[in-house]
Coordinates of C-alpha atoms in Angstrom, one line a residue:
M1382 CA 261.6 -21.9 -215.7
A1383 CA 262.5 -21.3 -212.1
P1384 CA 259.9 -22.0 -209.4
R1385 CA 258.1 -19.2 -207.6
A1386 CA 259.8 -17.9 -204.5
N1387 CA 258.3 -19.1 -201.2
W1388 CA 259.3 -15.9 -199.4
K1389 CA 260.6 -12.5 -200.3
G1390 CA 262.2 -10.0 -198.0
F1391 CA 265.6 -8.7 -196.8
L1392 CA 268.9 -10.2 -195.7
R1393 CA 270.6 -8.1 -193.0
L1394 CA 274.1 -8.3 -191.5
S1395 CA 274.3 -5.4 -189.1
L1396 CA 273.7 -2.3 -191.2
V1397 CA 274.2 -4.1 -194.6
T1398 CA 270.9 -5.0 -196.1
C1399 CA 269.7 -6.4 -199.5
P1400 CA 266.5 -7.7 -200.9
V1401 CA 266.4 -11.5 -201.3
A1402 CA 264.1 -14.3 -202.4
L1403 CA 263.8 -17.8 -200.9
F1404 CA 263.3 -20.8 -203.2
P1405 CA 262.8 -24.5 -202.2
A1406 CA 266.0 -26.4 -203.0
T1407 CA 264.3 -29.8 -203.2
S1408 CA 261.2 -31.2 -205.0
E1409 CA 259.0 -34.2 -204.8
S1410 CA 257.0 -33.4 -207.9
E1411 CA 259.0 -35.8 -210.1
K1412 CA 258.2 -38.8 -208.1
V1413 CA 255.4 -41.1 -209.2
S1414 CA 252.2 -40.4 -207.2
F1415 CA 248.9 -42.2 -207.0
N1416 CA 245.2 -41.2 -206.5
Q1417 CA 242.7 -43.4 -204.6
I1418 CA 240.0 -44.7 -206.9
N1419 CA 236.9 -46.9 -206.6
K1420 CA 238.0 -50.2 -208.2
N1421 CA 234.4 -50.9 -209.3
T1422 CA 233.8 -47.6 -211.1
G1423 CA 237.3 -46.2 -211.7
H1424 CA 236.2 -42.9 -210.2
R1425 CA 238.4 -40.9 -207.8
I1426 CA 237.6 -41.1 -204.1
K1427 CA 236.3 -37.9 -202.5
Y1428 CA 236.7 -37.3 -198.8
T1429 CA 234.1 -35.2 -196.9
R1430 CA 234.4 -33.7 -193.4
V1431 CA 231.8 -35.2 -191.1
D1432 CA 230.9 -35.0 -187.4
A1433 CA 232.4 -38.1 -185.7
E1434 CA 229.2 -38.6 -183.6
T1435 CA 226.3 -37.6 -185.9
G1436 CA 227.9 -38.6 -189.2
E1437 CA 226.6 -35.3 -190.8
E1438 CA 228.8 -33.3 -193.1
V1439 CA 230.2 -30.1 -191.6
A1440 CA 230.6 -26.9 -193.6
N1441 CA 234.1 -25.3 -193.7
E1442 CA 232.9 -22.2 -191.8
D1443 CA 231.8 -24.3 -188.9
I1444 CA 235.1 -26.1 -188.5
V1445 CA 237.5 -24.7 -185.8
K1446 CA 240.7 -26.1 -184.3
G1447 CA 240.7 -27.9 -181.0
Y1448 CA 243.5 -29.0 -178.6
K1449 CA 242.8 -32.4 -177.1
V1450 CA 243.1 -32.4 -173.3
D1451 CA 241.1 -35.6 -172.6
T1452 CA 239.4 -38.4 -174.4
D1453 CA 236.3 -36.3 -175.3
T1454 CA 237.5 -32.9 -174.1
Y1455 CA 238.9 -30.2 -176.4
I1456 CA 239.9 -26.6 -176.0
E1457 CA 238.4 -24.7 -178.9
V1458 CA 240.7 -22.2 -180.6
T1459 CA 239.4 -19.8 -183.2
K1460 CA 241.1 -18.5 -186.3
D1461 CA 241.0 -15.0 -184.9
E1462 CA 242.7 -16.1 -181.7
L1463 CA 245.5 -17.8 -183.7
D1464 CA 245.9 -14.7 -185.9
N1465 CA 246.2 -12.6 -182.8
I1466 CA 249.2 -14.5 -181.5
A1467 CA 250.8 -15.1 -184.9
L1468 CA 254.2 -13.6 -185.3
E1469 CA 254.2 -10.7 -187.7
S1470 CA 256.8 -11.2 -190.3
T1471 CA 259.4 -8.4 -190.4
R1472 CA 260.3 -9.7 -193.9
T1473 CA 263.9 -9.7 -192.8
I1474 CA 266.4 -12.5 -192.1
D1475 CA 268.6 -11.1 -189.4
I1476 CA 272.0 -12.7 -189.0
D1477 CA 272.6 -13.1 -185.3
E1478 CA 275.8 -15.1 -185.1
F1479 CA 278.4 -17.3 -186.9
V1480 CA 279.2 -20.9 -185.9
K1481 CA 281.3 -23.7 -187.3
R1482 CA 279.5 -26.1 -189.6
E1483 CA 280.5 -29.2 -187.6
E1484 CA 278.8 -27.8 -184.5
I1485 CA 275.3 -28.1 -186.1
D1486 CA 273.9 -31.5 -185.1
P1487 CA 272.4 -33.2 -188.2
R1488 CA 269.3 -34.0 -186.2
Y1489 CA 268.4 -30.3 -186.2
I1490 CA 268.4 -30.0 -190.0
I1491 CA 264.9 -29.7 -191.6
R1492 CA 265.1 -28.6 -195.3
P1493 CA 267.2 -26.5 -197.6
Y1494 CA 266.3 -23.4 -199.6
Y1495 CA 268.2 -21.3 -202.2
L1496 CA 268.6 -17.7 -201.4
T1497 CA 269.2 -15.2 -204.2
P1498 CA 269.1 -11.4 -204.7
D1499 CA 265.6 -10.2 -205.5
G1500 CA 265.6 -8.0 -208.5
K1501 CA 268.4 -6.0 -210.1
V1502 CA 269.3 -4.0 -206.9
G1503 CA 271.2 -5.3 -203.9
H1504 CA 273.6 -7.6 -205.7
D1505 CA 276.6 -5.8 -204.3
A1506 CA 275.4 -6.1 -200.7
F1507 CA 274.4 -9.7 -201.3
A1508 CA 277.9 -10.5 -202.6
V1509 CA 279.5 -8.8 -199.5
I1510 CA 277.5 -10.9 -197.1
R1511 CA 278.1 -14.1 -199.1
E1512 CA 281.8 -13.6 -199.4
T1513 CA 282.1 -12.7 -195.8
I1514 CA 280.5 -16.0 -194.8
R1515 CA 282.8 -17.8 -197.3
E1516 CA 286.0 -16.2 -196.1
L1517 CA 285.2 -17.0 -192.4
D1518 CA 284.4 -20.6 -193.4
M1519 CA 281.5 -20.6 -191.0
V1520 CA 277.7 -20.7 -191.1
A1521 CA 275.6 -17.7 -190.5
I1522 CA 272.6 -18.3 -188.1
G1523 CA 269.6 -16.1 -188.5
R1524 CA 265.8 -16.0 -188.0
V1525 CA 263.0 -16.0 -190.5
V1526 CA 259.2 -16.0 -190.1
L1527 CA 257.4 -18.5 -192.4
T1528 CA 253.7 -19.2 -192.1
N1529 CA 253.4 -17.3 -188.8
R1530 CA 256.2 -19.2 -187.1
E1531 CA 259.7 -18.1 -186.5
H1532 CA 262.4 -20.5 -187.8
I1533 CA 266.1 -20.7 -187.3
I1534 CA 267.9 -20.6 -190.6
A1535 CA 271.6 -21.5 -191.3
L1536 CA 273.1 -19.7 -194.3
E1537 CA 276.1 -21.0 -196.3
P1538 CA 277.6 -19.9 -199.6
M1539 CA 277.1 -22.0 -202.7
E1540 CA 278.6 -20.8 -205.9
K1541 CA 277.0 -17.4 -206.6
G1542 CA 274.2 -17.8 -204.1
L1543 CA 273.4 -18.9 -200.6
V1544 CA 271.8 -22.1 -199.2
G1545 CA 269.5 -21.5 -196.2
T1546 CA 268.7 -24.6 -194.1
L1547 CA 265.8 -24.5 -191.7
L1548 CA 266.8 -25.9 -188.3
R1549 CA 264.6 -27.5 -185.6
Y1550 CA 264.3 -26.2 -182.0
P1551 CA 265.7 -28.3 -179.2
Y1552 CA 262.2 -29.4 -178.0
E1553 CA 261.7 -31.0 -181.5
V1554 CA 264.7 -33.4 -181.1
R1555 CA 264.3 -36.6 -179.2
S1556 CA 266.9 -37.7 -176.7
E1557 CA 269.1 -40.5 -178.0
A1558 CA 269.1 -42.0 -174.5
E1559 CA 265.5 -43.3 -175.0
Y1560 CA 266.8 -45.6 -177.8
F1561 CA 270.5 -46.2 -177.0
D1562 CA 270.5 -47.1 -173.3
E1563 CA 269.5 -50.7 -173.9
I1564 CA 272.2 -51.4 -176.5
Q1565 CA 274.6 -54.0 -175.1
D1566 CA 278.2 -53.1 -174.5
V1567 CA 280.1 -55.4 -176.8
K1568 CA 283.8 -55.8 -176.8
V1569 CA 285.0 -55.7 -180.4
T1570 CA 288.3 -57.6 -180.9
K1571 CA 291.2 -56.1 -182.9
D1572 CA 291.0 -58.9 -185.5
M1573 CA 287.3 -58.1 -186.2
L1574 CA 288.0 -54.4 -186.3
D1575 CA 290.9 -54.8 -188.7
L1576 CA 288.8 -57.0 -191.1
A1577 CA 285.9 -54.5 -190.9
K1578 CA 288.3 -51.6 -191.6
H1579 CA 289.7 -53.5 -194.7
I1580 CA 286.1 -53.8 -196.0
V1581 CA 285.5 -50.1 -195.5
N1582 CA 288.8 -49.2 -197.3
Q1583 CA 287.7 -51.4 -200.2
K1584 CA 284.4 -49.4 -200.5
S1585 CA 285.8 -46.0 -199.8
G1586 CA 285.1 -43.3 -202.4
N1587 CA 283.7 -39.8 -203.0
F1588 CA 280.0 -39.0 -202.5
E1589 CA 278.5 -38.5 -205.9
P1590 CA 274.7 -38.4 -205.7
E1591 CA 274.3 -39.1 -209.5
K1592 CA 275.7 -42.6 -208.9
F1593 CA 272.6 -43.6 -207.0
E1594 CA 269.3 -44.6 -208.6
D1595 CA 265.9 -44.8 -206.9
H1596 CA 265.2 -48.4 -207.8
Y1597 CA 261.7 -48.3 -206.3
E1598 CA 260.8 -45.3 -208.5
S1599 CA 262.2 -47.1 -211.6
A1600 CA 260.2 -50.2 -210.6
L1601 CA 257.0 -48.1 -210.3
V1602 CA 257.6 -46.6 -213.8
D1603 CA 258.2 -50.1 -215.3
L1604 CA 255.1 -51.4 -213.5
I1605 CA 252.9 -48.6 -214.9
N1606 CA 254.4 -49.0 -218.4
Q1607 CA 253.7 -52.7 -218.4
K1608 CA 250.1 -52.2 -217.3
R1609 CA 249.6 -49.5 -219.9
S1610 CA 250.9 -51.9 -222.6
G1611 CA 248.8 -54.8 -221.4
K1612 CA 251.8 -57.0 -220.5
P1613 CA 251.3 -59.6 -217.7
I1614 CA 252.7 -58.7 -214.3
I1615 CA 255.0 -61.5 -213.0
P1616 CA 255.8 -61.4 -209.3
K1617 CA 259.5 -61.5 -208.5
E1618 CA 261.1 -63.9 -206.1
R1619 CA 262.2 -62.3 -202.8
P1620 CA 265.7 -63.0 -201.6
R1621 CA 265.8 -65.0 -198.4
G1622 CA 267.8 -63.6 -195.4
E1623 CA 270.4 -65.8 -193.8
N1624 CA 271.4 -65.7 -190.1
V1625 CA 275.1 -64.9 -189.5
V1626 CA 276.5 -67.7 -187.3
D1627 CA 280.2 -66.9 -187.4
L1628 CA 280.9 -63.1 -187.5
M1629 CA 284.6 -63.5 -188.2
E1630 CA 283.9 -65.9 -191.2
A1631 CA 281.3 -63.4 -192.5
L1632 CA 283.9 -60.6 -192.4
R1633 CA 286.4 -62.8 -194.2
Q1634 CA 283.9 -63.7 -196.9
S1635 CA 282.9 -60.0 -197.3
I1636 CA 286.6 -59.2 -198.0
G1637 CA 286.8 -61.9 -200.5
S1638 CA 283.6 -61.0 -202.4
G1639 CA 284.3 -57.3 -202.0
G1640 CA 287.8 -57.5 -203.4
A1641 CA 286.7 -59.4 -206.5
A1642 CA 283.9 -56.9 -207.1
E1643 CA 286.2 -53.9 -206.6
T1644 CA 288.7 -55.1 -209.2
K1645 CA 286.1 -55.1 -212.0
A1646 CA 283.6 -52.4 -210.9
P1647 CA 285.5 -49.0 -211.0
K1648 CA 285.4 -48.5 -214.8
K1649 CA 281.7 -49.4 -215.0
S1650 CA 280.6 -47.5 -211.9
A1651 CA 281.4 -44.1 -213.5
K1652 CA 279.2 -44.8 -216.5
K1653 CA 276.3 -46.9 -215.2
P1654 CA 274.9 -44.4 -212.7
R1655 CA 274.7 -41.7 -215.3
K1656 CA 272.8 -44.0 -217.7
A1657 CA 270.5 -45.0 -214.9
A1658 CA 269.7 -41.5 -213.9
A1659 CA 269.1 -40.4 -217.5
G1660 CA 267.0 -43.5 -218.2
Q1661 CA 264.9 -42.9 -215.1
R1662 CA 264.0 -39.4 -216.3
E1663 CA 263.2 -40.5 -219.8
M1664 CA 260.9 -43.2 -218.5
L1665 CA 259.0 -40.8 -216.3
M1666 CA 258.1 -38.5 -219.2
P1667 CA 255.7 -40.7 -221.1
I1668 CA 253.6 -41.2 -217.9
A1669 CA 253.5 -37.6 -217.0
G1670 CA 252.7 -36.6 -220.5
K1671 CA 255.2 -33.8 -220.4
K1672 CA 257.1 -34.4 -223.7
P1673 CA 255.9 -34.6 -227.3
A1674 CA 255.4 -38.1 -228.8
K1675 CA 258.3 -37.6 -231.3
E1676 CA 260.8 -36.8 -228.5
T1677 CA 259.6 -39.7 -226.4
A1678 CA 259.9 -42.0 -229.4
A1679 CA 263.4 -40.8 -230.0
K1680 CA 264.4 -41.6 -226.4
K1681 CA 262.6 -45.0 -226.3
P1682 CA 265.7 -47.1 -226.9
A1683 CA 267.5 -45.6 -223.9
G1684 CA 264.6 -46.5 -221.8
K1685 CA 264.6 -50.1 -223.0
Q1686 CA 268.3 -50.4 -222.4
Q1687 CA 267.9 -49.1 -218.8
R1688 CA 265.3 -51.8 -218.0
K1689 CA 267.6 -54.5 -219.3
S1690 CA 270.5 -53.3 -217.1
A1691 CA 268.2 -53.1 -214.1

């Protein structure tokens, strides 16, 4: 079942308009999450809002926002005052311009959304806008009001729909000069560069997200499963870092070890990630209690196999 739309309105390119819905393209709900509890009673911790000076609990209707101007000085801003300046949504994403994808600095990217036609009408107009962007091989830049704020949104075609990515404003992006100015200017020799390039060539491939496993998430699942079954928790030894004394020798050793690994890895790499990803999902289900016991039992061997491979 598809999630509920975060926003509904219209997509407009000049005089071409169609009703659309905006859905979150990412989710954090599948990750393991924790609650804070009292270790003596096992009860959840409840937080209350109290006055920092008197220690007395404050009712919700007595809480207002304040902008800090000094140590103990705040400018009080009421909800009515904020509502008065809030941008009224036109419920329309207006496409203002088209730009090349490579011109969008990755630092400006916030989060992606899926954009689809809303309802049975407007599919023709949606397709016209989508295919126009696709044919131009560019990104459409528009504006959308979410939670009283206007955001920049970049629209790109993806299969039958559109992906809309929220972008930051310039004042939200820090200058790299604050961090890069003190980096030393180092002369990299041709020999070092050639060795490093050789390592890169050995590791070159295509980006396939399914090849990557969230090892920490898998470790969390294993930890919880072990504690549920009453098994003892044995701390693992941490690898010790070693200082690199000879950079050239380190590069040469990297080529040697990388080359040996590359000759054996390709056939396994295509299968292992898929098993890891499937095993990870299967292990999550018993904890969340989302699948029936029979289905969980049927998938249990895959989970065990995953833990051995990890």
